[in-house]
Amino acid sequence: MPTYQEWTDAQETASVVVDGHDLDVAYRDEGSGDPVVFLHGIPTNSYLWRDVIPPIEAERRVVVPDMLGYGNSAMQDGFDRSLRAQERMIDGLLAQLGVGTVSLVGHDLGGGVFLRYAAHNPDAVEQLVLSNAVAYDSWPIQRITDLGLPETARETTPEELGALLDDLFRETLYEDGASEEFLEGMTEPWNSETGVTSLVRNASATNTNHTTEVDPTAITAETLLLWGANDEFQAIEWAERLYEDIDGSELMGVDEASHWVMADRPEAYRDRLTEFLC
């Protein structure tokens, strides 16, 4: 699997207008065929999907962006990073890439973005995969609320934030012995004063209203709820509620997997996702 540096070396950049701001979006665009877009959550980036996409790239076009404020996308202060704004970013990016009908795979906040997108654009989304996604009023969790306090940006050094995130991932991955490459890829983008401020702004932009206003019954896409069954942040009960609301959806709980399901059980996750998409 690629290192984080190899992953970012393969990224391209597009400029997308969101709320009057010209903002750079870093993304990977590989493969050919019907497009699939993958979107991560907080505090991760597109490298989250490194173990998942190779067999899907062999069959379909795969687009994997960093959300605004994350990874190698725009991090400067002064723009909205909410789910609403990220949904507009996806709209603009897909238009630039000439993508019409699409399949979507979202985790955490990325799942919340795609929940909105699929409900707002039912004719444009053929398949939807949500993994440990924010939904209804399941979020924000206390850790993210605390991280989003303005004084956190002023009082936290990059080294302190890096240690905090390293501890977070090591504590919440299902088993000990986390991949050092995974940890580096999740923490490296925040290793600057700009990165610290950006992550704090991302956390402060979490807004429960951006999922409570969504009607999941409006989603017509073929839907798979592929969920880490041992998640302490977005419990599988939220997936069960989505299963009841999204007509014809399928729910699969991945055992011995926490919030970071694709890192905890990459083979099980990849196999079921590939079966669904390909």
XYZ file of N, CA and C in Angstrom:
834
model
N 0.836 -1.190 0.000
C 0.000 0.000 0.000
C 0.882 1.256 0.000
N 0.416 2.348 -0.578
C 1.263 3.542 -0.667
C 1.501 4.185 0.685
N 2.661 4.826 0.825
C 2.904 5.674 1.982
C 2.080 6.945 1.821
N 2.006 7.730 2.909
C 1.261 8.982 2.812
C 1.885 9.901 1.766
N 3.214 9.951 1.696
C 3.873 10.801 0.712
C 3.559 10.339 -0.705
N 3.578 9.040 -0.926
C 3.237 8.518 -2.254
C 1.783 8.833 -2.602
N 0.924 8.754 -1.613
C -0.492 9.079 -1.832
C -0.666 10.534 -2.251
N -0.030 11.451 -1.514
C -0.201 12.872 -1.821
C 0.493 13.253 -3.128
N 1.585 12.558 -3.475
C 2.258 12.843 -4.750
C 1.347 12.562 -5.935
N 0.387 11.661 -5.757
C -0.524 11.292 -6.845
C -1.774 12.174 -6.891
N -1.886 13.136 -5.973
C -3.074 13.984 -5.946
C -3.023 15.067 -7.019
N -4.198 15.464 -7.468
C -4.382 16.620 -8.334
C -5.101 17.693 -7.534
N -5.199 18.890 -8.102
C -5.867 19.991 -7.403
C -6.850 20.680 -8.333
N -8.038 20.959 -7.809
C -9.042 21.747 -8.522
C -9.431 22.925 -7.647
N -9.800 24.029 -8.280
C -10.301 25.192 -7.546
C -11.824 25.205 -7.646
N -12.469 25.201 -6.484
C -13.929 25.135 -6.417
C -14.436 26.365 -5.681
N -15.506 26.957 -6.175
C -16.094 28.135 -5.533
C -17.180 27.679 -4.566
N -17.006 28.029 -3.293
C -17.997 27.713 -2.263
C -18.293 28.993 -1.496
N -19.539 29.439 -1.535
C -19.956 30.654 -0.831
C -19.088 31.860 -1.220
N -18.703 31.930 -2.491
C -17.926 33.058 -2.979
C -16.430 32.946 -2.753
N -15.960 31.867 -2.131
C -14.538 31.648 -1.897
C -13.980 30.672 -2.933
N -12.855 31.033 -3.556
C -12.129 30.101 -4.421
C -11.237 29.242 -3.546
N -11.516 27.939 -3.483
C -10.840 27.050 -2.549
C -10.257 25.851 -3.288
N -9.006 25.534 -2.976
C -8.348 24.398 -3.600
C -8.815 23.088 -2.968
N -9.106 22.126 -3.815
C -9.479 20.784 -3.369
C -8.466 19.801 -3.939
N -7.783 19.073 -3.048
C -6.863 18.021 -3.467
C -7.636 16.716 -3.605
N -7.331 15.954 -4.665
C -8.070 14.715 -4.886
C -7.233 13.763 -5.727
N -7.584 12.494 -5.657
C -7.049 11.475 -6.554
C -8.157 11.044 -7.499
N -7.794 10.780 -8.740
C -8.756 10.384 -9.767
C -8.106 9.264 -10.575
N -8.520 8.034 -10.306
C -7.886 6.874 -10.922
C -8.953 5.947 -11.496
N -8.535 5.098 -12.423
C -9.429 4.102 -12.985
C -10.357 4.683 -14.044
N -11.236 3.828 -14.549
C -12.193 4.254 -15.573
C -13.497 3.486 -15.384
N -14.542 4.020 -15.971
C -15.859 3.409 -15.833
C -16.778 4.292 -15.016
N -17.855 3.719 -14.499
C -18.820 4.473 -13.707
C -18.143 4.994 -12.439
N -18.294 6.292 -12.132
C -17.521 6.892 -11.039
C -18.040 6.556 -9.644
N -17.087 6.419 -8.731
C -17.349 6.255 -7.306
C -16.540 7.309 -6.573
N -17.175 8.043 -5.664
C -16.493 9.072 -4.878
C -16.443 8.622 -3.426
N -15.262 8.710 -2.832
C -15.035 8.361 -1.431
C -14.787 9.645 -0.639
N -15.371 9.739 0.559
C -15.177 10.927 1.381
C -14.992 10.532 2.839
N -13.928 11.057 3.426
C -13.525 10.780 4.810
C -14.251 11.704 5.778
N -13.893 11.615 7.056
C -14.458 12.486 8.080
C -13.383 13.181 8.895
N -13.715 13.511 10.139
C -12.807 14.216 11.039
C -12.213 13.217 12.023
N -10.911 13.245 12.323
C -9.866 14.174 11.862
C -8.971 13.521 10.817
N -9.571 12.873 9.811
C -8.804 12.082 8.861
C -8.634 12.838 7.545
N -8.283 12.114 6.496
C -8.142 12.675 5.151
C -8.294 11.532 4.164
N -8.105 11.788 2.900
C -8.381 10.783 1.879
C -7.513 9.538 2.010
N -6.376 9.619 2.692
C -5.496 8.462 2.890
C -6.194 7.360 3.688
N -7.281 7.702 4.355
C -8.078 6.712 5.080
C -8.464 5.534 4.197
N -8.620 5.783 2.891
C -9.166 4.788 1.969
C -8.085 3.971 1.257
N -6.819 4.112 1.639
C -5.727 3.540 0.862
C -5.836 2.023 0.709
N -6.334 1.331 1.742
C -6.440 -0.131 1.688
C -7.682 -0.606 0.949
N -8.594 0.301 0.667
C -9.929 -0.076 0.203
C -10.078 0.009 -1.310
N -9.458 1.012 -1.925
C -9.823 1.350 -3.300
C -9.157 0.535 -4.407
N -8.011 -0.142 -4.203
C -7.358 -0.801 -5.349
C -8.265 -1.728 -6.161
N -9.033 -2.648 -5.565
C -9.859 -3.513 -6.423
C -11.007 -2.763 -7.094
N -11.431 -1.652 -6.504
C -12.511 -0.875 -7.110
C -11.976 -0.054 -8.281
N -10.725 0.451 -8.142
C -10.087 1.160 -9.258
C -9.925 0.263 -10.474
N -9.819 -1.032 -10.259
C -9.664 -1.955 -11.381
C -10.939 -2.080 -12.203
N -12.072 -1.689 -11.617
C -13.365 -1.849 -12.277
C -14.060 -0.529 -12.600
N -13.761 0.514 -11.817
C -14.511 1.762 -11.933
C -13.589 2.965 -11.760
N -14.066 4.122 -12.161
C -13.358 5.378 -11.890
C -13.550 5.732 -10.431
N -12.453 6.038 -9.739
C -12.488 6.319 -8.309
C -11.944 7.721 -8.061
N -12.766 8.572 -7.446
C -12.385 9.948 -7.095
C -12.361 10.052 -5.575
N -11.218 10.499 -5.027
C -11.049 10.522 -3.571
C -10.512 11.891 -3.157
N -11.387 12.830 -2.773
C -10.915 14.156 -2.367
C -10.611 14.257 -0.880
N -9.778 15.245 -0.546
C -9.669 15.731 0.824
C -10.746 16.791 1.017
N -11.528 16.707 2.080
C -12.523 17.738 2.349
C -11.854 19.094 2.547
N -12.597 20.145 2.377
C -12.096 21.493 2.653
C -11.650 21.586 4.102
N -10.424 22.071 4.316
C -9.881 22.171 5.667
C -9.113 20.950 6.109
N -8.971 19.959 5.224
C -8.347 18.687 5.572
C -7.280 18.315 4.541
N -6.343 17.462 4.957
C -5.360 16.922 4.030
C -4.592 18.004 3.305
N -4.605 17.950 1.974
C -3.928 18.949 1.156
C -4.895 19.928 0.502
N -6.156 19.894 0.892
C -7.103 20.909 0.431
C -6.903 22.200 1.230
N -7.624 23.243 0.837
C -7.465 24.563 1.462
C -7.577 24.463 2.982
N -6.639 25.117 3.680
C -6.637 25.117 5.142
C -6.610 26.521 5.725
N -6.446 27.525 4.893
C -6.362 28.876 5.438
C -7.644 29.233 6.179
N -7.560 30.163 7.084
C -8.738 30.569 7.847
C -9.688 31.369 6.959
N -10.963 31.420 7.337
C -11.871 32.351 6.693
C -12.912 31.746 5.777
N -13.200 30.443 5.903
C -14.280 29.854 5.098
C -14.988 28.777 5.911
N -16.180 28.437 5.465
C -17.021 27.457 6.152
C -16.563 26.045 5.811
N -16.510 25.166 6.819
C -16.120 23.764 6.607
C -17.252 22.813 6.994
N -18.463 23.316 7.129
C -19.591 22.513 7.598
C -19.992 21.472 6.560
N -20.898 20.570 6.945
C -21.415 19.595 5.986
C -22.081 20.279 4.802
N -22.777 21.364 5.064
C -23.416 22.109 3.970
C -22.381 22.601 2.973
N -21.283 23.164 3.474
C -20.234 23.672 2.592
C -19.520 22.532 1.871
N -19.282 21.422 2.568
C -18.625 20.281 1.924
C -19.505 19.696 0.818
N -20.814 19.711 1.017
C -21.735 19.247 -0.023
C -21.614 20.129 -1.263
N -21.497 21.435 -1.057
C -21.315 22.342 -2.193
C -19.976 22.097 -2.880
N -18.945 21.798 -2.086
C -17.647 21.460 -2.669
C -17.767 20.248 -3.577
N -18.448 19.193 -3.096
C -18.623 17.990 -3.902
C -19.361 18.319 -5.196
N -20.402 19.135 -5.107
C -21.133 19.574 -6.295
C -20.189 20.212 -7.309
N -19.371 21.162 -6.835
C -18.464 21.867 -7.719
C -17.383 20.968 -8.291
N -16.832 20.076 -7.464
C -15.782 19.176 -7.938
C -16.325 18.219 -8.993
N -17.494 17.639 -8.741
C -18.058 16.708 -9.711
C -18.373 17.403 -11.033
N -18.831 18.646 -10.962
C -19.102 19.394 -12.187
C -17.808 19.609 -12.973
N -16.727 19.973 -12.284
C -15.452 20.180 -12.969
C -14.931 18.900 -13.596
N -15.158 17.766 -12.952
C -14.654 16.493 -13.449
C -15.601 15.848 -14.459
N -16.707 16.508 -14.753
C -17.643 15.983 -15.737
C -18.394 14.758 -15.271
N -18.602 14.660 -13.954
C -19.298 13.510 -13.368
C -20.773 13.850 -13.192
N -21.629 12.994 -13.723
C -23.064 13.171 -13.545
C -23.581 12.207 -12.511
N -24.110 11.075 -12.976
C -24.575 10.043 -12.057
C -23.380 9.387 -11.373
N -23.513 9.108 -10.065
C -22.351 8.725 -9.277
C -22.748 7.752 -8.174
N -21.762 6.999 -7.701
C -21.898 6.231 -6.459
C -21.054 6.908 -5.397
N -21.490 6.826 -4.140
C -20.860 7.567 -3.047
C -20.550 6.632 -1.890
N -19.346 6.794 -1.326
C -18.935 6.030 -0.146
C -18.418 7.035 0.876
N -19.092 7.149 2.025
C -18.717 8.152 3.015
C -18.570 7.586 4.404
N -17.578 8.100 5.117
C -17.314 7.698 6.505
C -17.402 8.915 7.406
N -17.997 8.747 8.602
C -18.007 9.814 9.603
C -18.647 11.071 8.996
N -17.983 12.222 9.062
C -18.574 13.434 8.484
C -18.802 13.287 6.987
N -17.894 12.560 6.314
C -18.093 12.327 4.888
C -19.384 11.580 4.618
N -19.758 10.680 5.517
C -21.041 10.018 5.401
C -22.192 10.987 5.567
N -22.039 11.948 6.478
C -23.069 12.970 6.650
C -23.223 13.840 5.416
N -22.094 14.187 4.783
C -22.143 14.954 3.536
C -22.905 14.172 2.469
N -22.601 12.892 2.348
C -23.232 12.088 1.304
C -24.674 11.733 1.645
N -25.013 11.677 2.923
C -26.404 11.530 3.314
C -27.212 12.713 2.784
N -26.670 13.916 2.967
C -27.318 15.117 2.436
C -27.395 15.058 0.912
N -26.269 14.748 0.289
C -26.204 14.782 -1.176
C -27.189 13.793 -1.795
N -27.254 12.590 -1.241
C -28.146 11.573 -1.796
C -29.612 11.930 -1.593
N -29.931 12.593 -0.482
C -31.312 13.019 -0.233
C -31.688 14.208 -1.116
N -30.732 15.093 -1.375
C -31.004 16.294 -2.165
C -30.940 16.036 -3.666
N -30.215 14.971 -4.088
C -30.028 14.688 -5.514
C -30.326 13.210 -5.808
N -31.541 12.774 -5.526
C -31.831 11.335 -5.633
C -31.609 10.770 -7.033
N -31.819 11.564 -8.066
C -31.659 11.050 -9.426
C -30.199 10.938 -9.842
N -29.297 11.566 -9.078
C -27.881 11.580 -9.445
C -27.057 10.518 -8.738
N -27.639 9.850 -7.740
C -26.877 8.893 -6.927
C -27.447 7.490 -7.135
N -26.617 6.618 -7.715
C -27.058 5.250 -7.977
C -26.843 4.335 -6.776
N -25.697 4.467 -6.127
C -25.352 3.627 -4.982
C -24.806 4.517 -3.871
N -25.115 4.153 -2.637
C -24.681 4.915 -1.472
C -24.191 3.944 -0.417
N -22.973 4.189 0.068
C -22.429 3.410 1.173
C -22.112 4.373 2.310
N -22.690 4.122 3.474
C -22.429 4.926 4.662
C -21.767 4.043 5.707
N -20.643 4.504 6.230
C -19.901 3.749 7.237
C -19.677 4.611 8.466
N -20.257 4.192 9.586
C -20.069 4.891 10.855
C -20.230 6.393 10.659
N -21.299 6.725 9.956
C -21.556 8.093 9.530
C -22.347 8.867 10.583
N -22.140 10.179 10.596
C -23.001 11.028 11.410
C -24.376 11.077 10.752
N -25.419 11.092 11.573
C -26.790 11.104 11.067
C -27.718 11.562 12.188
N -28.873 12.096 11.798
C -29.846 12.554 12.793
C -29.138 13.490 13.790
N -29.296 13.231 15.094
C -28.594 14.055 16.094
C -27.549 13.218 16.832
N -26.858 12.360 16.080
C -25.854 11.473 16.671
C -24.544 12.188 16.995
N -24.427 13.436 16.671
C -23.156 14.139 16.731
C -23.380 15.609 17.048
N -22.371 16.428 17.325
C -20.969 16.055 17.500
C -20.737 15.373 18.853
N -19.701 14.561 18.907
C -19.330 13.928 20.170
C -18.531 14.925 21.002
N -18.407 14.652 22.299
C -17.795 15.618 23.207
C -16.355 15.941 22.835
N -15.602 14.940 22.378
C -14.203 15.202 22.022
C -14.091 16.243 20.912
N -14.984 16.177 19.955
C -14.939 17.126 18.848
C -15.435 18.492 19.300
N -16.450 18.525 20.128
C -16.930 19.794 20.673
C -15.819 20.511 21.430
N -15.090 19.783 22.257
C -13.982 20.376 23.015
C -12.871 20.851 22.086
N -12.583 20.059 21.059
C -11.528 20.429 20.111
C -11.870 21.714 19.372
N -13.154 21.977 19.172
C -13.574 23.138 18.406
C -13.616 24.444 19.164
N -13.211 24.459 20.428
C -13.192 25.712 21.182
C -12.114 26.636 20.621
N -12.398 27.922 20.403
C -11.412 28.815 19.786
C -10.078 28.855 20.517
N -10.094 28.762 21.851
C -8.826 28.825 22.575
C -7.932 27.631 22.273
N -8.515 26.528 21.797
C -7.688 25.377 21.437
C -6.725 25.737 20.317
N -7.188 26.522 19.351
C -6.319 26.946 18.249
C -5.207 27.864 18.741
N -5.517 28.679 19.732
C -4.533 29.643 20.224
C -3.531 29.021 21.196
N -3.934 27.951 21.876
C -3.136 27.439 22.986
C -2.469 26.089 22.715
N -2.740 25.472 21.558
C -2.221 24.139 21.275
C -1.126 24.209 20.226
N 0.010 23.607 20.495
C 1.103 23.552 19.525
C 0.886 22.378 18.575
N 1.529 22.408 17.403
C 1.428 21.250 16.509
C 1.877 19.956 17.168
N 2.914 20.026 17.989
C 3.397 18.824 18.669
C 2.355 18.289 19.644
N 1.699 19.182 20.372
C 0.666 18.763 21.316
C -0.526 18.154 20.591
N -0.925 18.766 19.478
C -2.048 18.223 18.718
C -1.690 16.864 18.126
N -0.468 16.739 17.613
C -0.044 15.461 17.063
C -0.096 14.353 18.091
N 0.364 14.648 19.314
C 0.327 13.656 20.384
C -1.111 13.307 20.758
N -1.979 14.319 20.796
C -3.387 14.081 21.121
C -4.039 13.157 20.090
N -3.781 13.424 18.798
C -4.386 12.612 17.751
C -3.801 11.207 17.728
N -2.513 11.105 17.932
C -1.887 9.790 17.986
C -2.524 8.947 19.089
N -2.714 9.558 20.249
C -3.363 8.854 21.357
C -4.793 8.472 21.003
N -5.518 9.387 20.357
C -6.908 9.119 19.986
C -7.016 7.879 19.115
N -6.196 7.814 18.067
C -6.273 6.666 17.167
C -5.833 5.380 17.861
N -4.746 5.452 18.638
C -4.278 4.237 19.311
C -5.312 3.734 20.315
N -6.025 4.634 20.968
C -7.028 4.243 21.952
C -8.288 3.674 21.312
N -8.625 4.119 20.109
C -9.936 3.792 19.552
C -9.881 2.818 18.384
N -8.708 2.501 17.839
C -8.616 1.360 16.944
C -8.929 0.103 17.749
N -9.518 -0.883 17.120
C -10.050 -2.010 17.880
C -8.962 -2.804 18.579
N -7.817 -2.957 17.917
C -6.739 -3.755 18.493
C -5.475 -2.910 18.644
N -4.576 -3.369 19.501
C -3.270 -2.740 19.636
C -2.449 -3.001 18.366
N -1.352 -2.260 18.249
C -0.471 -2.480 17.111
C -0.926 -1.763 15.864
N -1.335 -0.494 16.010
C -1.789 0.287 14.867
C -0.663 0.457 13.848
N -1.032 0.463 12.570
C -0.071 0.701 11.504
C 0.552 2.086 11.662
N 1.880 2.125 11.697
C 2.559 3.413 11.826
C 2.329 4.277 10.587
N 2.222 3.650 9.417
C 1.921 4.411 8.203
C 0.545 5.057 8.298
N -0.427 4.316 8.827
C -1.766 4.871 9.005
C -1.723 6.059 9.962
N -1.054 5.913 11.096
C -0.981 6.991 12.074
C -0.295 8.219 11.492
N 0.783 8.012 10.748
C 1.464 9.146 10.129
C 0.548 9.858 9.140
N -0.162 9.083 8.336
C -1.048 9.686 7.348
C -2.204 10.456 7.952
N -2.668 10.027 9.120
C -3.779 10.711 9.770
C -3.333 11.969 10.522
N -2.077 12.017 10.966
C -1.622 13.127 11.804
C -0.766 14.159 11.068
N -0.070 13.739 10.008
C 0.879 14.622 9.335
C 0.242 15.915 8.807
N -0.972 15.887 8.230
C -1.528 17.136 7.684
C -1.730 18.245 8.714
N -1.802 17.883 9.989
C -2.071 18.881 11.025
C -0.789 19.419 11.666
N 0.370 19.031 11.147
C 1.647 19.317 11.799
C 2.189 20.704 11.442
N 1.382 21.712 11.710
C 1.782 23.113 11.510
C 0.783 23.979 12.256
N 1.119 25.247 12.453
C 0.163 26.143 13.107
C -1.105 26.284 12.267
N -0.944 26.343 10.946
C -2.115 26.410 10.068
C -2.959 25.159 10.214
N -2.299 23.997 10.316
C -3.019 22.746 10.480
C -3.798 22.691 11.779
N -3.184 23.168 12.860
C -3.879 23.184 14.157
C -5.137 24.031 14.064
N -4.984 25.242 13.542
C -6.140 26.138 13.435
C -7.212 25.535 12.535
N -6.794 24.917 11.440
C -7.768 24.343 10.515
C -8.570 23.225 11.170
N -7.895 22.354 11.910
C -8.626 21.267 12.565
C -9.602 21.806 13.602
N -9.197 22.833 14.326
C -10.104 23.434 15.305
C -11.314 24.044 14.597
N -11.077 24.737 13.486
C -12.200 25.311 12.734
C -13.109 24.197 12.187
N -12.510 23.107 11.732
C -13.314 21.975 11.253
C -14.219 21.447 12.364
N -13.643 21.321 13.549
C -14.416 20.813 14.686
C -15.526 21.776 15.069
N -15.237 23.073 15.023
C -16.251 24.059 15.403
C -17.378 24.139 14.384
N -17.136 23.638 13.165
C -18.155 23.691 12.109
C -19.148 22.539 12.184
N -18.954 21.614 13.107
C -19.903 20.513 13.238
C -21.246 21.057 13.716
N -22.291 20.740 12.993
C -23.598 21.343 13.224
C -24.681 20.282 13.085
N -25.265 19.892 14.198
C -26.286 18.846 14.211
C -27.423 19.138 13.233
N -27.745 20.418 13.042
C -28.850 20.770 12.158
C -28.633 20.287 10.732
N -27.377 20.098 10.349
C -27.095 19.717 8.966
C -27.410 18.256 8.673
N -27.706 17.474 9.702
C -28.249 16.137 9.454
C -29.694 16.018 9.944
N -30.065 16.752 10.981
C -31.462 16.659 11.429
C -32.422 17.225 10.387
N -31.936 18.112 9.508
C -32.813 18.662 8.477
C -32.972 17.720 7.283
N -32.203 16.643 7.248
C -32.243 15.707 6.128
C -33.321 14.652 6.365
N -34.035 14.321 5.318
C -35.038 13.263 5.367
C -34.474 12.024 4.668
N -33.984 11.044 5.403
C -33.405 9.864 4.757
C -34.386 9.092 3.889
N -35.690 9.249 4.134
C -36.658 8.525 3.318
C -36.672 9.044 1.878
N -36.038 10.193 1.630
C -35.961 10.737 0.271
C -34.892 10.051 -0.570
N -34.049 9.247 0.051
C -32.952 8.591 -0.656
C -33.495 7.407 -1.451
N -33.165 7.384 -2.738
C -33.613 6.297 -3.617
C -32.457 5.424 -4.077
N -31.220 5.789 -3.750
C -30.056 5.014 -4.163
C -30.053 3.643 -3.498
N -29.486 2.667 -4.188
C -29.200 1.376 -3.571
C -28.209 1.640 -2.441
N -28.560 1.280 -1.218
C -27.798 1.733 -0.056
C -27.288 0.574 0.780
N -25.997 0.670 1.128
C -25.352 -0.278 2.034
C -24.851 0.473 3.249
N -25.258 0.047 4.418
C -24.778 0.596 5.681
C -23.732 -0.382 6.203
N -22.459 -0.060 5.953
C -21.336 -0.953 6.247
C -20.620 -0.393 7.466
N -20.895 -0.945 8.637
C -20.663 -0.260 9.913
C -19.751 -1.072 10.836
N -18.762 -0.421 11.439
C -18.001 -1.044 12.505
C -18.899 -1.268 13.708
N -19.079 -2.516 14.101
C -20.095 -2.855 15.094
C -19.722 -2.451 16.507
N -18.451 -2.119 16.743
C -17.991 -1.793 18.093
C -17.644 -0.313 18.243
N -18.307 0.525 17.473
C -18.010 1.959 17.455
C -18.516 2.635 18.722
N -17.637 3.377 19.392
C -18.044 4.140 20.569
C -18.457 5.561 20.209
N -18.192 5.996 18.987
C -18.527 7.364 18.563
C -19.866 7.430 17.828
N -20.045 6.556 16.846
C -21.293 6.492 16.084
C -21.788 5.042 16.149
N -22.542 4.769 17.181
C -22.955 3.389 17.473
C -23.808 2.820 16.350
N -23.817 1.497 16.255
C -24.531 0.835 15.173
C -26.044 1.057 15.271
N -26.534 1.498 16.426
C -27.966 1.823 16.538
C -28.371 2.921 15.563
N -27.451 3.826 15.236
C -27.769 4.864 14.250
C -27.907 4.249 12.863
N -27.082 3.245 12.566
C -27.225 2.531 11.297
C -28.558 1.804 11.232
N -28.976 1.248 12.347
C -30.256 0.548 12.382
C -31.413 1.511 12.114
N -31.293 2.729 12.604
C -32.331 3.727 12.333
C -32.341 4.108 10.856
N -31.148 4.278 10.264
C -31.071 4.562 8.830
C -31.650 3.407 8.020
N -31.387 2.192 8.458
C -31.904 1.002 7.788
C -33.437 1.023 7.742
N -34.052 1.487 8.808
C -35.510 1.577 8.851
C -36.036 2.678 7.935
N -35.251 3.750 7.774
C -35.734 4.917 7.028
C -35.428 4.881 5.540
N -34.358 4.192 5.127
C -33.964 4.173 3.719
C -34.511 2.897 3.090
N -35.461 3.067 2.216
C -36.174 1.926 1.641
C -35.216 1.009 0.883
N -35.273 -0.295 1.200
C -34.471 -1.276 0.486
C -33.013 -1.316 0.869
N -32.614 -0.603 1.911
C -31.211 -0.569 2.301
C -30.790 -1.887 2.933
N -29.471 -2.087 2.987
C -28.886 -3.279 3.594
C -27.949 -2.830 4.711
N -27.980 -3.520 5.824
C -27.105 -3.219 6.953
C -26.183 -4.400 7.209
N -24.881 -4.109 7.255
C -23.901 -5.128 7.628
C -23.012 -4.563 8.720
N -23.039 -5.166 9.895
C -22.135 -4.797 10.961
C -20.852 -5.610 10.848
N -19.719 -4.927 10.888
C -18.422 -5.603 10.818
C -17.943 -5.821 12.249
N -17.876 -7.064 12.672
C -17.475 -7.390 14.038
C -15.997 -7.088 14.263
N -15.663 -6.833 15.530
C -14.291 -6.516 15.932
C -13.740 -5.338 15.138
N -14.586 -4.338 14.953
C -14.203 -3.115 14.249
C -14.851 -1.934 14.960
N -14.062 -0.889 15.165
C -14.546 0.298 15.847
C -14.949 1.352 14.816
N -14.823 2.601 15.196
C -15.181 3.693 14.295
C -14.360 3.654 13.009
N -13.086 3.272 13.124
C -12.182 3.254 11.970
C -12.259 1.871 11.313
N -13.446 1.510 10.850
C -13.740 0.149 10.414
C -12.824 -0.286 9.274
N -12.517 0.598 8.334
C -11.683 0.207 7.193
C -10.217 0.036 7.586
N -9.822 0.567 8.728
C -8.474 0.334 9.243
C -8.441 -0.885 10.153
N -9.518 -1.109 10.893
C -9.581 -2.263 11.793
C -9.717 -3.584 11.037
N -10.590 -3.609 10.046
C -10.865 -4.850 9.309
C -10.840 -4.568 7.801
N -9.656 -4.213 7.271
C -9.586 -3.802 5.865
C -10.050 -4.874 4.882
N -9.727 -6.135 5.143
C -10.112 -7.169 4.182
C -11.618 -7.374 4.162
N -12.233 -7.494 5.341
C -13.685 -7.694 5.405
C -14.421 -6.492 4.817
N -13.945 -5.298 5.148
C -14.576 -4.083 4.629
C -14.427 -4.012 3.111
N -13.203 -4.214 2.637
C -12.927 -4.113 1.200
C -13.710 -5.157 0.410
N -13.775 -6.378 0.931
C -14.461 -7.440 0.188
C -15.946 -7.135 0.021
N -16.600 -6.698 1.102
C -18.042 -6.420 0.996
C -18.286 -5.185 0.153
N -17.430 -4.168 0.284
C -17.601 -2.957 -0.508
C -17.420 -3.256 -1.991
N -16.393 -4.039 -2.325
C -16.145 -4.375 -3.718
C -17.291 -5.191 -4.293
N -17.807 -6.119 -3.516
C -18.959 -6.910 -3.963
C -20.161 -6.015 -4.251
N -20.375 -5.020 -3.413
C -21.519 -4.119 -3.581
C -21.344 -3.209 -4.796
N -20.142 -2.668 -4.978
C -19.916 -1.657 -6.014
C -19.594 -2.250 -7.372
N -19.027 -3.448 -7.376
C -18.522 -4.002 -8.642
C -19.231 -5.274 -9.064
